[in-house]
Amino acid sequence: MIQASDSTDIQARAAKIRCLFLDIDGVMTDCKLYLTPEGEELKAVNVRDGWGMKALMRHGVEVAVISGRPSVAMQKRLESLGLRHIVLDTEVKLPAYERIRDALGLRDEQCAMMGDDVPDLPLLQRVGLAMCPADAHSKARSAVHFISACRGGDGAIREAADLIVAAREVAA
Protein backbone atom coordinates (compact mmCIF):
# COMPACT_ATOMS: atom_id res chain seq x y z
CA MET A 1 0.00 0.00 0.00
CA ILE A 2 1.26 3.46 -0.83
CA GLN A 3 0.69 6.49 1.41
CA ALA A 4 1.22 10.16 0.55
CA SER A 5 3.42 9.46 -2.50
CA ASP A 6 3.06 7.66 -5.78
CA SER A 7 5.07 4.57 -6.64
CA THR A 8 7.51 6.53 -8.84
CA ASP A 9 8.31 8.83 -5.93
CA ILE A 10 8.78 5.88 -3.59
CA GLN A 11 11.10 4.13 -6.05
CA ALA A 12 13.19 7.31 -6.41
CA ARG A 13 13.40 7.69 -2.62
CA ALA A 14 14.27 4.00 -2.15
CA ALA A 15 17.07 4.15 -4.73
CA LYS A 16 18.91 6.73 -2.56
CA ILE A 17 18.80 4.68 0.65
CA ARG A 18 22.13 3.76 2.27
CA CYS A 19 20.83 2.92 5.76
CA LEU A 20 17.54 1.47 6.98
CA PHE A 21 16.64 2.29 10.58
CA LEU A 22 14.23 -0.03 12.36
CA ASP A 23 12.23 -0.14 15.55
CA ILE A 24 11.76 -3.51 17.27
CA ASP A 25 8.37 -3.76 18.98
CA GLY A 26 5.62 -3.52 16.37
CA VAL A 27 8.06 -3.62 13.44
CA MET A 28 10.30 -6.67 14.01
CA THR A 29 7.74 -8.18 16.35
CA ASP A 30 3.95 -8.40 16.52
CA CYS A 31 4.01 -5.71 19.24
CA LYS A 32 3.23 -8.24 21.94
CA LEU A 33 5.34 -9.08 24.95
CA TYR A 34 5.11 -12.68 26.09
CA LEU A 35 5.94 -12.96 29.79
CA THR A 36 7.10 -16.05 31.63
CA PRO A 37 6.06 -16.60 35.26
CA GLU A 38 9.55 -15.39 36.21
CA GLY A 39 8.93 -12.09 34.39
CA GLU A 40 11.22 -12.85 31.47
CA GLU A 41 10.09 -11.30 28.19
CA LEU A 42 9.86 -13.39 25.05
CA LYS A 43 9.45 -12.02 21.52
CA ALA A 44 8.84 -13.73 18.22
CA VAL A 45 10.55 -12.52 15.05
CA ASN A 46 10.01 -13.38 11.40
CA VAL A 47 12.94 -15.21 9.81
CA ARG A 48 12.11 -13.62 6.44
CA ASP A 49 12.62 -10.19 7.99
CA GLY A 50 16.10 -11.33 9.03
CA TRP A 51 16.76 -12.50 5.50
CA GLY A 52 15.69 -9.06 4.23
CA MET A 53 18.11 -7.31 6.58
CA LYS A 54 20.94 -9.54 5.40
CA ALA A 55 19.99 -8.89 1.76
CA LEU A 56 20.20 -5.14 2.37
CA MET A 57 23.65 -5.47 3.89
CA ARG A 58 24.80 -7.63 0.96
CA HIS A 59 23.67 -4.78 -1.32
CA GLY A 60 25.64 -2.15 0.60
CA VAL A 61 22.81 -0.82 2.75
CA GLU A 62 23.50 -0.54 6.48
CA VAL A 63 20.77 -1.63 8.89
CA ALA A 64 20.42 0.11 12.24
CA VAL A 65 18.04 -0.58 15.11
CA ILE A 66 16.86 1.97 17.65
CA SER A 67 14.40 0.71 20.25
CA GLY A 68 12.89 2.09 23.42
CA ARG A 69 13.08 -1.23 25.26
CA PRO A 70 16.07 -3.27 26.40
CA SER A 71 16.27 -6.88 25.26
CA VAL A 72 19.22 -9.23 25.60
CA ALA A 73 17.55 -11.70 23.25
CA MET A 74 17.02 -9.08 20.52
CA GLN A 75 20.58 -7.79 20.95
CA LYS A 76 21.88 -11.31 20.32
CA ARG A 77 19.55 -11.83 17.35
CA LEU A 78 20.59 -8.58 15.72
CA GLU A 79 24.27 -9.26 16.28
CA SER A 80 23.84 -12.74 14.78
CA LEU A 81 22.47 -11.07 11.63
CA GLY A 82 25.59 -8.91 11.43
CA LEU A 83 24.09 -5.56 12.46
CA ARG A 84 26.68 -3.11 13.75
CA HIS A 85 24.37 -0.27 14.79
CA ILE A 86 22.10 -1.31 17.67
CA VAL A 87 20.75 1.14 20.25
CA LEU A 88 18.35 -0.31 22.80
CA ASP A 89 16.62 1.15 25.85
CA THR A 90 16.30 4.70 24.52
CA GLU A 91 12.88 6.29 24.28
CA VAL A 92 14.17 9.49 22.65
CA LYS A 93 15.44 8.09 19.36
CA LEU A 94 16.50 11.17 17.38
CA PRO A 95 19.94 11.64 19.03
CA ALA A 96 20.82 7.98 18.37
CA TYR A 97 19.68 8.35 14.76
CA GLU A 98 21.80 11.46 14.28
CA ARG A 99 24.89 9.78 15.82
CA ILE A 100 24.59 6.76 13.51
CA ARG A 101 23.76 8.84 10.42
CA ASP A 102 26.72 11.15 11.05
CA ALA A 103 29.10 8.23 11.78
CA LEU A 104 28.12 6.75 8.41
CA GLY A 105 28.56 10.11 6.65
CA LEU A 106 24.98 10.12 5.39
CA ARG A 107 22.32 12.77 4.78
CA ASP A 108 18.70 12.35 5.88
CA GLU A 109 17.55 11.59 2.32
CA GLN A 110 19.91 8.59 2.27
CA CYS A 111 18.18 7.10 5.32
CA ALA A 112 14.94 5.14 5.61
CA MET A 113 12.99 4.35 8.75
CA MET A 114 10.35 1.77 9.52
CA GLY A 115 8.48 2.62 12.69
CA ASP A 116 5.05 1.94 14.06
CA ASP A 117 4.13 4.41 16.79
CA VAL A 118 4.48 7.90 18.27
CA PRO A 119 8.10 7.50 19.54
CA ASP A 120 9.15 6.89 15.91
CA LEU A 121 7.60 10.10 14.53
CA PRO A 122 10.70 12.33 14.81
CA LEU A 123 12.67 9.86 12.67
CA LEU A 124 9.81 9.19 10.26
CA GLN A 125 9.55 12.94 9.68
CA ARG A 126 13.31 13.31 9.02
CA VAL A 127 14.27 10.47 6.72
CA GLY A 128 14.13 10.29 2.95
CA LEU A 129 11.89 7.21 2.99
CA ALA A 130 9.48 6.75 5.90
CA MET A 131 7.70 3.39 6.17
CA CYS A 132 5.48 1.50 8.59
CA PRO A 133 3.80 -1.90 8.93
CA ALA A 134 0.14 -2.29 7.99
CA ASP A 135 -0.96 -2.33 11.63
CA ALA A 136 0.99 0.76 12.75
CA HIS A 137 -0.63 3.42 14.90
CA SER A 138 -2.64 5.98 12.89
CA LYS A 139 -0.15 8.77 13.68
CA ALA A 140 2.70 6.74 12.22
CA ARG A 141 0.58 5.77 9.21
CA SER A 142 -0.13 9.42 8.46
CA ALA A 143 3.59 10.33 8.59
CA VAL A 144 4.99 7.83 6.08
CA HIS A 145 5.58 7.50 2.36
CA PHE A 146 4.98 3.73 2.30
CA ILE A 147 2.72 1.43 4.30
CA SER A 148 3.61 -2.25 4.08
CA ALA A 149 0.93 -4.77 3.22
CA CYS A 150 2.35 -6.84 6.11
CA ARG A 151 1.80 -6.43 9.82
CA GLY A 152 4.67 -5.86 12.23
CA GLY A 153 6.56 -9.10 12.87
CA ASP A 154 4.95 -10.67 9.82
CA GLY A 155 7.22 -9.67 6.94
CA ALA A 156 7.00 -5.86 6.87
CA ILE A 157 10.78 -5.51 7.06
CA ARG A 158 11.27 -8.03 4.25
CA GLU A 159 8.85 -6.05 2.07
CA ALA A 160 10.76 -2.83 2.81
CA ALA A 161 14.10 -4.53 2.13
CA ASP A 162 12.87 -5.94 -1.18
CA LEU A 163 11.62 -2.47 -2.17
CA ILE A 164 14.98 -0.83 -1.42
CA VAL A 165 17.06 -3.56 -3.08
CA ALA A 166 14.92 -3.51 -6.23
CA ALA A 167 15.07 0.29 -6.47
CA ARG A 168 18.84 0.29 -6.04
CA GLU A 169 19.24 -2.37 -8.74
CA VAL A 170 17.12 -0.37 -11.20
CA ALA A 171 19.07 2.81 -10.44
CA ALA A 172 22.46 1.11 -10.88
Tab-separated table of N, CA and C in Angstrom, residues 24-166:
chain	number	residue	atom	x	y	z
A	24	ILE	N	11.955	-2.079	17.001
A	24	ILE	CA	11.764	-3.510	17.271
A	24	ILE	C	10.294	-3.836	17.498
A	25	ASP	N	9.736	-3.382	18.618
A	25	ASP	CA	8.366	-3.761	18.981
A	25	ASP	C	7.364	-3.136	18.023
A	26	GLY	N	6.605	-3.976	17.331
A	26	GLY	CA	5.621	-3.520	16.371
A	26	GLY	C	6.142	-3.452	14.954
A	27	VAL	N	7.448	-3.593	14.770
A	27	VAL	CA	8.056	-3.624	13.440
A	27	VAL	C	8.701	-4.994	13.223
A	28	MET	N	9.681	-5.335	14.071
A	28	MET	CA	10.302	-6.665	14.009
A	28	MET	C	9.430	-7.711	14.683
A	29	THR	N	8.595	-7.255	15.606
A	29	THR	CA	7.736	-8.185	16.348
A	29	THR	C	6.275	-7.813	16.135
A	30	ASP	N	5.390	-8.650	16.653
A	30	ASP	CA	3.952	-8.399	16.521
A	30	ASP	C	3.444	-7.410	17.564
A	31	CYS	N	4.334	-6.736	18.247
A	31	CYS	CA	4.012	-5.707	19.240
A	31	CYS	C	3.489	-6.297	20.537
A	32	LYS	N	3.664	-7.596	20.711
A	32	LYS	CA	3.232	-8.241	21.939
A	32	LYS	C	4.461	-8.638	22.748
A	33	LEU	N	4.313	-8.569	24.060
A	33	LEU	CA	5.342	-9.084	24.948
A	33	LEU	C	4.785	-10.342	25.591
A	34	TYR	N	5.504	-11.423	25.469
A	34	TYR	CA	5.111	-12.679	26.088
A	34	TYR	C	5.933	-12.804	27.370
A	35	LEU	N	5.266	-12.962	28.496
A	35	LEU	CA	5.940	-12.958	29.790
A	35	LEU	C	5.896	-14.336	30.425
A	36	THR	N	7.050	-14.787	30.891
A	36	THR	CA	7.105	-16.047	31.627
A	36	THR	C	6.700	-15.773	33.071
A	37	PRO	N	6.390	-16.821	33.844
A	37	PRO	CA	6.061	-16.604	35.262
A	37	PRO	C	7.177	-15.907	36.038
A	38	GLU	N	8.417	-16.029	35.554
A	38	GLU	CA	9.549	-15.386	36.212
A	38	GLU	C	9.704	-13.927	35.783
A	39	GLY	N	8.860	-13.460	34.865
A	39	GLY	CA	8.931	-12.088	34.395
A	39	GLY	C	9.829	-11.881	33.195
A	40	GLU	N	10.383	-12.959	32.660
A	40	GLU	CA	11.223	-12.851	31.473
A	40	GLU	C	10.348	-12.549	30.265
A	41	GLU	N	10.820	-11.649	29.398
A	41	GLU	CA	10.091	-11.301	28.192
A	41	GLU	C	10.540	-12.180	27.038
A	42	LEU	N	9.583	-12.629	26.253
A	42	LEU	CA	9.858	-13.394	25.046
A	42	LEU	C	9.243	-12.651	23.866
A	43	LYS	N	9.935	-12.675	22.730
A	43	LYS	CA	9.452	-12.019	21.519
A	43	LYS	C	9.642	-12.973	20.359
A	44	ALA	N	8.723	-12.938	19.431
A	44	ALA	CA	8.844	-13.735	18.215
A	44	ALA	C	9.217	-12.813	17.058
A	45	VAL	N	10.133	-13.281	16.226
A	45	VAL	CA	10.550	-12.521	15.052
A	45	VAL	C	10.330	-13.367	13.806
A	46	ASN	N	10.230	-12.706	12.670
A	46	ASN	CA	10.015	-13.379	11.402
A	46	ASN	C	11.369	-13.620	10.735
A	47	VAL	N	11.662	-14.861	10.423
A	47	VAL	CA	12.939	-15.210	9.805
A	47	VAL	C	13.106	-14.508	8.460
A	48	ARG	N	12.013	-14.316	7.733
A	48	ARG	CA	12.110	-13.624	6.443
A	48	ARG	C	12.551	-12.173	6.617
A	49	ASP	N	12.147	-11.547	7.720
A	49	ASP	CA	12.624	-10.188	7.993
A	49	ASP	C	14.138	-10.199	8.174
A	50	GLY	N	14.651	-11.199	8.868
A	50	GLY	CA	16.098	-11.331	9.034
A	50	GLY	C	16.794	-11.504	7.696
A	51	TRP	N	16.205	-12.303	6.842
A	51	TRP	CA	16.762	-12.502	5.496
A	51	TRP	C	16.785	-11.176	4.736
A	52	GLY	N	15.735	-10.373	4.887
A	52	GLY	CA	15.686	-9.062	4.233
A	52	GLY	C	16.787	-8.143	4.730
A	53	MET	N	17.034	-8.142	6.033
A	53	MET	CA	18.111	-7.308	6.584
A	53	MET	C	19.460	-7.735	6.019
A	54	LYS	N	19.676	-9.045	5.943
A	54	LYS	CA	20.943	-9.536	5.402
A	54	LYS	C	21.073	-9.192	3.917
A	55	ALA	N	19.969	-9.254	3.180
A	55	ALA	CA	19.992	-8.886	1.756
A	55	ALA	C	20.372	-7.419	1.598
A	56	LEU	N	19.825	-6.556	2.435
A	56	LEU	CA	20.200	-5.138	2.371
A	56	LEU	C	21.693	-4.963	2.574
A	57	MET	N	22.221	-5.614	3.600
A	57	MET	CA	23.655	-5.470	3.893
A	57	MET	C	24.505	-6.008	2.752
A	58	ARG	N	24.060	-7.109	2.112
A	58	ARG	CA	24.795	-7.628	0.957
A	58	ARG	C	24.791	-6.640	-0.201
A	59	HIS	N	23.786	-5.778	-0.264
A	59	HIS	CA	23.672	-4.777	-1.320
A	59	HIS	C	24.207	-3.408	-0.881
A	60	GLY	N	24.991	-3.384	0.190
A	60	GLY	CA	25.645	-2.155	0.605
A	60	GLY	C	24.800	-1.196	1.415
A	61	VAL	N	23.674	-1.662	1.934
A	61	VAL	CA	22.811	-0.815	2.754
A	61	VAL	C	22.986	-1.227	4.211
A	62	GLU	N	23.374	-0.284	5.046
A	62	GLU	CA	23.495	-0.543	6.480
A	62	GLU	C	22.099	-0.721	7.080
A	63	VAL	N	22.017	-1.479	8.145
A	63	VAL	CA	20.769	-1.628	8.892
A	63	VAL	C	21.065	-1.255	10.336
A	64	ALA	N	20.248	-0.359	10.872
A	64	ALA	CA	20.422	0.115	12.239
A	64	ALA	C	19.115	-0.084	12.996
A	65	VAL	N	19.219	-0.386	14.269
A	65	VAL	CA	18.040	-0.583	15.109
A	65	VAL	C	18.110	0.376	16.280
A	66	ILE	N	17.001	1.084	16.497
A	66	ILE	CA	16.861	1.965	17.654
A	66	ILE	C	15.535	1.616	18.309
A	67	SER	N	15.596	1.169	19.555
A	67	SER	CA	14.397	0.712	20.255
A	67	SER	C	14.317	1.311	21.649
A	68	GLY	N	13.116	1.538	22.095
A	68	GLY	CA	12.892	2.091	23.419
A	68	GLY	C	13.014	1.088	24.543
A	69	ARG	N	13.043	-0.195	24.221
A	69	ARG	CA	13.079	-1.229	25.255
A	69	ARG	C	14.401	-1.993	25.214
A	70	PRO	N	14.885	-2.399	26.377
A	70	PRO	CA	16.069	-3.270	26.401
A	70	PRO	C	15.662	-4.705	26.110
A	71	SER	N	16.554	-5.474	25.505
A	71	SER	CA	16.273	-6.885	25.259
A	71	SER	C	17.571	-7.607	24.921
A	72	VAL	N	18.013	-8.436	25.838
A	72	VAL	CA	19.224	-9.225	25.601
A	72	VAL	C	19.015	-10.160	24.421
A	73	ALA	N	17.840	-10.768	24.340
A	73	ALA	CA	17.550	-11.700	23.251
A	73	ALA	C	17.597	-10.996	21.885
A	74	MET	N	17.011	-9.802	21.802
A	74	MET	CA	17.023	-9.080	20.524
A	74	MET	C	18.430	-8.604	20.194
A	75	GLN	N	19.194	-8.187	21.181
A	75	GLN	CA	20.580	-7.786	20.947
A	75	GLN	C	21.345	-8.944	20.302
A	76	LYS	N	21.186	-10.138	20.863
A	76	LYS	CA	21.880	-11.312	20.320
A	76	LYS	C	21.393	-11.637	18.913
A	77	ARG	N	20.100	-11.548	18.680
A	77	ARG	CA	19.546	-11.826	17.352
A	77	ARG	C	20.107	-10.849	16.325
A	78	LEU	N	20.105	-9.592	16.655
A	78	LEU	CA	20.588	-8.575	15.718
A	78	LEU	C	22.076	-8.729	15.452
A	79	GLU	N	22.836	-9.022	16.475
A	79	GLU	CA	24.267	-9.259	16.283
A	79	GLU	C	24.504	-10.487	15.416
A	80	SER	N	23.675	-11.523	15.587
A	80	SER	CA	23.841	-12.741	14.775
A	80	SER	C	23.559	-12.475	13.298
A	81	LEU	N	22.752	-11.457	13.021
A	81	LEU	CA	22.468	-11.072	11.632
A	81	LEU	C	23.574	-10.205	11.044
A	82	GLY	N	24.485	-9.724	11.899
A	82	GLY	CA	25.587	-8.906	11.431
A	82	GLY	C	25.364	-7.410	11.555
A	83	LEU	N	24.324	-6.983	12.276
A	83	LEU	CA	24.090	-5.561	12.463
A	83	LEU	C	25.153	-4.967	13.366
A	84	ARG	N	25.634	-3.792	12.987
A	84	ARG	CA	26.677	-3.110	13.751
A	84	ARG	C	26.146	-1.915	14.523
A	85	HIS	N	24.939	-1.476	14.193
A	85	HIS	CA	24.372	-0.267	14.790
A	85	HIS	C	23.094	-0.641	15.536
A	86	ILE	N	23.224	-0.866	16.826
A	86	ILE	CA	22.104	-1.307	17.666
A	86	ILE	C	22.064	-0.420	18.907
A	87	VAL	N	20.946	0.285	19.077
A	87	VAL	CA	20.752	1.136	20.250
A	87	VAL	C	19.438	0.715	20.891
A	88	LEU	N	19.535	0.152	22.092
A	88	LEU	CA	18.348	-0.311	22.805
A	88	LEU	C	18.156	0.521	24.073
A	89	ASP	N	16.948	0.494	24.579
A	89	ASP	CA	16.617	1.149	25.850
A	89	ASP	C	16.764	2.665	25.771
A	90	THR	N	16.289	3.244	24.668
A	90	THR	CA	16.303	4.695	24.525
A	90	THR	C	14.970	5.147	23.948
A	91	GLU	N	14.196	5.851	24.738
A	91	GLU	CA	12.880	6.294	24.282
A	91	GLU	C	12.956	7.507	23.364
A	92	VAL	N	13.973	8.344	23.528
A	92	VAL	CA	14.174	9.486	22.647
A	92	VAL	C	15.164	9.040	21.574
A	93	LYS	N	14.649	8.775	20.381
A	93	LYS	CA	15.437	8.092	19.356
A	93	LYS	C	16.245	9.011	18.446
A	94	LEU	N	15.859	10.273	18.333
A	94	LEU	CA	16.504	11.171	17.383
A	94	LEU	C	18.006	11.336	17.618
A	95	PRO	N	18.486	11.521	18.853
A	95	PRO	CA	19.943	11.644	19.035
A	95	PRO	C	20.712	10.393	18.573
A	96	ALA	N	20.161	9.215	18.826
A	96	ALA	CA	20.823	7.982	18.372
A	96	ALA	C	20.851	7.923	16.849
A	97	TYR	N	19.744	8.298	16.222
A	97	TYR	CA	19.678	8.348	14.755
A	97	TYR	C	20.756	9.282	14.207
A	98	GLU	N	20.836	10.475	14.769
A	98	GLU	CA	21.804	11.456	14.280
A	98	GLU	C	23.239	10.978	14.463
A	99	ARG	N	23.538	10.313	15.588
A	99	ARG	CA	24.893	9.777	15.816
A	99	ARG	C	25.247	8.739	14.750
A	100	ILE	N	24.321	7.816	14.496
A	100	ILE	CA	24.592	6.759	13.508
A	100	ILE	C	24.691	7.351	12.107
A	101	ARG	N	23.745	8.206	11.747
A	101	ARG	CA	23.755	8.841	10.422
A	101	ARG	C	25.067	9.580	10.199
A	102	ASP	N	25.485	10.375	11.194
A	102	ASP	CA	26.719	11.146	11.055
A	102	ASP	C	27.944	10.237	10.995
A	103	ALA	N	27.965	9.174	11.796
A	103	ALA	CA	29.096	8.235	11.777
A	103	ALA	C	29.227	7.564	10.412
A	104	LEU	N	28.104	7.366	9.735
A	104	LEU	CA	28.123	6.753	8.409
A	104	LEU	C	28.336	7.777	7.294
A	105	GLY	N	28.350	9.056	7.649
A	105	GLY	CA	28.556	10.110	6.654
A	105	GLY	C	27.378	10.281	5.713
A	106	LEU	N	26.174	10.072	6.227
A	106	LEU	CA	24.975	10.123	5.387
A	106	LEU	C	24.166	11.392	5.627
A	107	ARG	N	23.316	11.697	4.661
A	107	ARG	CA	22.323	12.768	4.782
A	107	ARG	C	20.969	12.117	5.062
A	108	ASP	N	20.021	12.890	5.563
A	108	ASP	CA	18.697	12.355	5.885
A	108	ASP	C	18.051	11.650	4.689
A	109	GLU	N	18.198	12.204	3.493
A	109	GLU	CA	17.549	11.595	2.320
A	109	GLU	C	18.145	10.239	1.942
A	110	GLN	N	19.303	9.900	2.520
A	110	GLN	CA	19.908	8.593	2.267
A	110	GLN	C	19.507	7.563	3.323
A	111	CYS	N	18.626	7.971	4.233
A	111	CYS	CA	18.184	7.098	5.317
A	111	CYS	C	16.703	6.784	5.176
A	112	ALA	N	16.344	5.569	5.553
A	112	ALA	CA	14.943	5.141	5.612
A	112	ALA	C	14.664	4.725	7.044
A	113	MET	N	13.408	4.765	7.412
A	113	MET	CA	12.990	4.345	8.752
A	113	MET	C	11.693	3.582	8.639
A	114	MET	N	11.618	2.462	9.355
A	114	MET	CA	10.350	1.769	9.523
A	114	MET	C	10.022	1.803	10.998
A	115	GLY	N	8.946	2.498	11.329
A	115	GLY	CA	8.479	2.621	12.690
A	115	GLY	C	6.983	2.396	12.749
A	116	ASP	N	6.462	2.281	13.960
A	116	ASP	CA	5.045	1.940	14.064
A	116	ASP	C	4.243	2.771	15.051
A	117	ASP	N	4.876	3.711	15.759
A	117	ASP	CA	4.125	4.410	16.791
A	117	ASP	C	4.728	5.798	17.052
A	118	VAL	N	4.127	6.509	17.969
A	118	VAL	CA	4.481	7.899	18.265
A	118	VAL	C	5.972	8.108	18.537
A	119	PRO	N	6.662	7.256	19.308
A	119	PRO	CA	8.098	7.504	19.538
A	119	PRO	C	8.941	7.515	18.259
A	120	ASP	N	8.413	6.945	17.177
A	120	ASP	CA	9.151	6.890	15.914
A	120	ASP	C	8.927	8.116	15.031
A	121	LEU	N	7.958	8.959	15.382
A	121	LEU	CA	7.600	10.098	14.533
A	121	LEU	C	8.755	11.041	14.218
A	122	PRO	N	9.605	11.416	15.181
A	122	PRO	CA	10.702	12.328	14.814
A	122	PRO	C	11.605	11.765	13.717
A	123	LEU	N	11.845	10.468	13.723
A	123	LEU	CA	12.665	9.862	12.674
A	123	LEU	C	11.878	9.744	11.375
A	124	LEU	N	10.630	9.321	11.459
A	124	LEU	CA	9.805	9.193	10.259
A	124	LEU	C	9.681	10.524	9.531
A	125	GLN	N	9.684	11.609	10.276
A	125	GLN	CA	9.552	12.938	9.679
A	125	GLN	C	10.865	13.473	9.134
A	126	ARG	N	11.994	12.843	9.453
A	126	ARG	CA	13.308	13.314	9.021
A	126	ARG	C	13.857	12.590	7.803
A	127	VAL	N	13.589	11.299	7.711
A	127	VAL	CA	14.270	10.466	6.716
A	127	VAL	C	13.732	10.666	5.302
A	128	GLY	N	14.523	10.198	4.355
A	128	GLY	CA	14.127	10.293	2.952
A	128	GLY	C	13.022	9.332	2.566
A	129	LEU	N	12.940	8.197	3.262
A	129	LEU	CA	11.888	7.214	2.991
A	129	LEU	C	11.351	6.716	4.319
A	130	ALA	N	10.135	7.135	4.650
A	130	ALA	CA	9.479	6.745	5.901
A	130	ALA	C	8.484	5.633	5.595
A	131	MET	N	8.539	4.558	6.408
A	131	MET	CA	7.698	3.386	6.167
A	131	MET	C	7.130	2.884	7.486
A	132	CYS	N	6.045	2.121	7.390
A	132	CYS	CA	5.479	1.497	8.586
A	132	CYS	C	4.771	0.206	8.199
A	133	PRO	N	4.584	-0.686	9.177
A	133	PRO	CA	3.801	-1.900	8.933
A	133	PRO	C	2.319	-1.553	8.766
A	134	ALA	N	1.574	-2.488	8.242
A	134	ALA	CA	0.143	-2.287	7.994
A	134	ALA	C	-0.636	-1.974	9.252
A	135	ASP	N	-0.208	-2.512	10.386
A	135	ASP	CA	-0.958	-2.328	11.632
A	135	ASP	C	-0.369	-1.243	12.536
A	136	ALA	N	0.392	-0.323	11.964
A	136	ALA	CA	0.987	0.760	12.747
A	136	ALA	C	-0.096	1.688	13.292
A	137	HIS	N	0.266	2.418	14.319
A	137	HIS	CA	-0.630	3.419	14.896
A	137	HIS	C	-0.980	4.455	13.824
A	138	SER	N	-2.165	5.033	13.907
A	138	SER	CA	-2.639	5.978	12.888
A	138	SER	C	-1.703	7.178	12.727
A	139	LYS	N	-1.073	7.632	13.794
A	139	LYS	CA	-0.152	8.774	13.679
A	139	LYS	C	1.084	8.399	12.870
A	140	ALA	N	1.561	7.198	13.029
A	140	ALA	CA	2.697	6.743	12.221
A	140	ALA	C	2.253	6.568	10.767
A	141	ARG	N	1.088	5.983	10.569
A	141	ARG	CA	0.581	5.769	9.208
A	141	ARG	C	0.444	7.082	8.438
A	142	SER	N	0.066	8.142	9.138
A	142	SER	CA	-0.129	9.421	8.457
A	142	SER	C	1.191	10.142	8.174
A	143	ALA	N	2.294	9.662	8.734
A	143	ALA	CA	3.589	10.333	8.585
A	143	ALA	C	4.516	9.667	7.569
A	144	VAL	N	4.064	8.604	6.925
A	144	VAL	CA	4.986	7.830	6.085
A	144	VAL	C	4.707	7.969	4.592
A	145	HIS	N	5.707	7.560	3.812
A	145	HIS	CA	5.576	7.503	2.364
A	145	HIS	C	5.028	6.157	1.909
A	146	PHE	N	5.330	5.098	2.705
A	146	PHE	CA	4.983	3.731	2.295
A	146	PHE	C	4.444	2.948	3.491
A	147	ILE	N	3.299	2.314	3.289
A	147	ILE	CA	2.723	1.429	4.296
A	147	ILE	C	2.803	0.007	3.755
A	148	SER	N	3.465	-0.848	4.485
A	148	SER	CA	3.608	-2.247	4.077
A	148	SER	C	2.245	-2.936	4.052
A	149	ALA	N	2.124	-3.925	3.217
A	149	ALA	CA	0.930	-4.769	3.223
A	149	ALA	C	0.981	-5.756	4.387
A	150	CYS	N	2.157	-5.875	5.014
A	150	CYS	CA	2.353	-6.837	6.107
A	150	CYS	C	2.274	-6.153	7.469
A	151	ARG	N	1.837	-6.910	8.438
A	151	ARG	CA	1.796	-6.428	9.819
A	151	ARG	C	3.203	-6.507	10.419
A	152	GLY	N	3.400	-5.792	11.519
A	152	GLY	CA	4.665	-5.863	12.227
A	152	GLY	C	4.943	-7.285	12.681
A	153	GLY	N	6.185	-7.746	12.501
A	153	GLY	CA	6.560	-9.104	12.874
A	153	GLY	C	6.112	-10.150	11.885
A	154	ASP	N	5.508	-9.716	10.780
A	154	ASP	CA	4.948	-10.670	9.818
A	154	ASP	C	5.418	-10.375	8.391
A	155	GLY	N	6.652	-9.868	8.261
A	155	GLY	CA	7.223	-9.673	6.937
A	155	GLY	C	7.301	-8.237	6.455
A	156	ALA	N	6.945	-7.264	7.286
A	156	ALA	CA	6.996	-5.860	6.867
A	156	ALA	C	8.425	-5.428	6.530
A	157	ILE	N	9.384	-5.876	7.326
A	157	ILE	CA	10.782	-5.514	7.058
A	157	ILE	C	11.247	-6.143	5.752
A	158	ARG	N	10.877	-7.373	5.505
A	158	ARG	CA	11.272	-8.030	4.245
A	158	ARG	C	10.708	-7.265	3.061
A	159	GLU	N	9.443	-6.820	3.163
A	159	GLU	CA	8.847	-6.054	2.070
A	159	GLU	C	9.627	-4.755	1.848
A	160	ALA	N	9.986	-4.061	2.927
A	160	ALA	CA	10.758	-2.828	2.813
A	160	ALA	C	12.136	-3.101	2.214
A	161	ALA	N	12.777	-4.170	2.649
A	161	ALA	CA	14.101	-4.529	2.127
A	161	ALA	C	14.023	-4.837	0.637
A	162	ASP	N	13.030	-5.614	0.242
A	162	ASP	CA	12.869	-5.940	-1.176
A	162	ASP	C	12.647	-4.677	-2.009
A	163	LEU	N	11.875	-3.739	-1.482
A	163	LEU	CA	11.621	-2.467	-2.166
A	163	LEU	C	12.924	-1.699	-2.375
A	164	ILE	N	13.724	-1.586	-1.330
A	164	ILE	CA	14.980	-0.835	-1.418
A	164	ILE	C	15.969	-1.525	-2.352
A	165	VAL	N	16.123	-2.828	-2.213
A	165	VAL	CA	17.060	-3.565	-3.076
A	165	VAL	C	16.657	-3.427	-4.537
A	166	ALA	N	15.379	-3.612	-4.850
A	166	ALA	CA	14.916	-3.510	-6.232
A	166	ALA	C	15.146	-2.104	-6.795
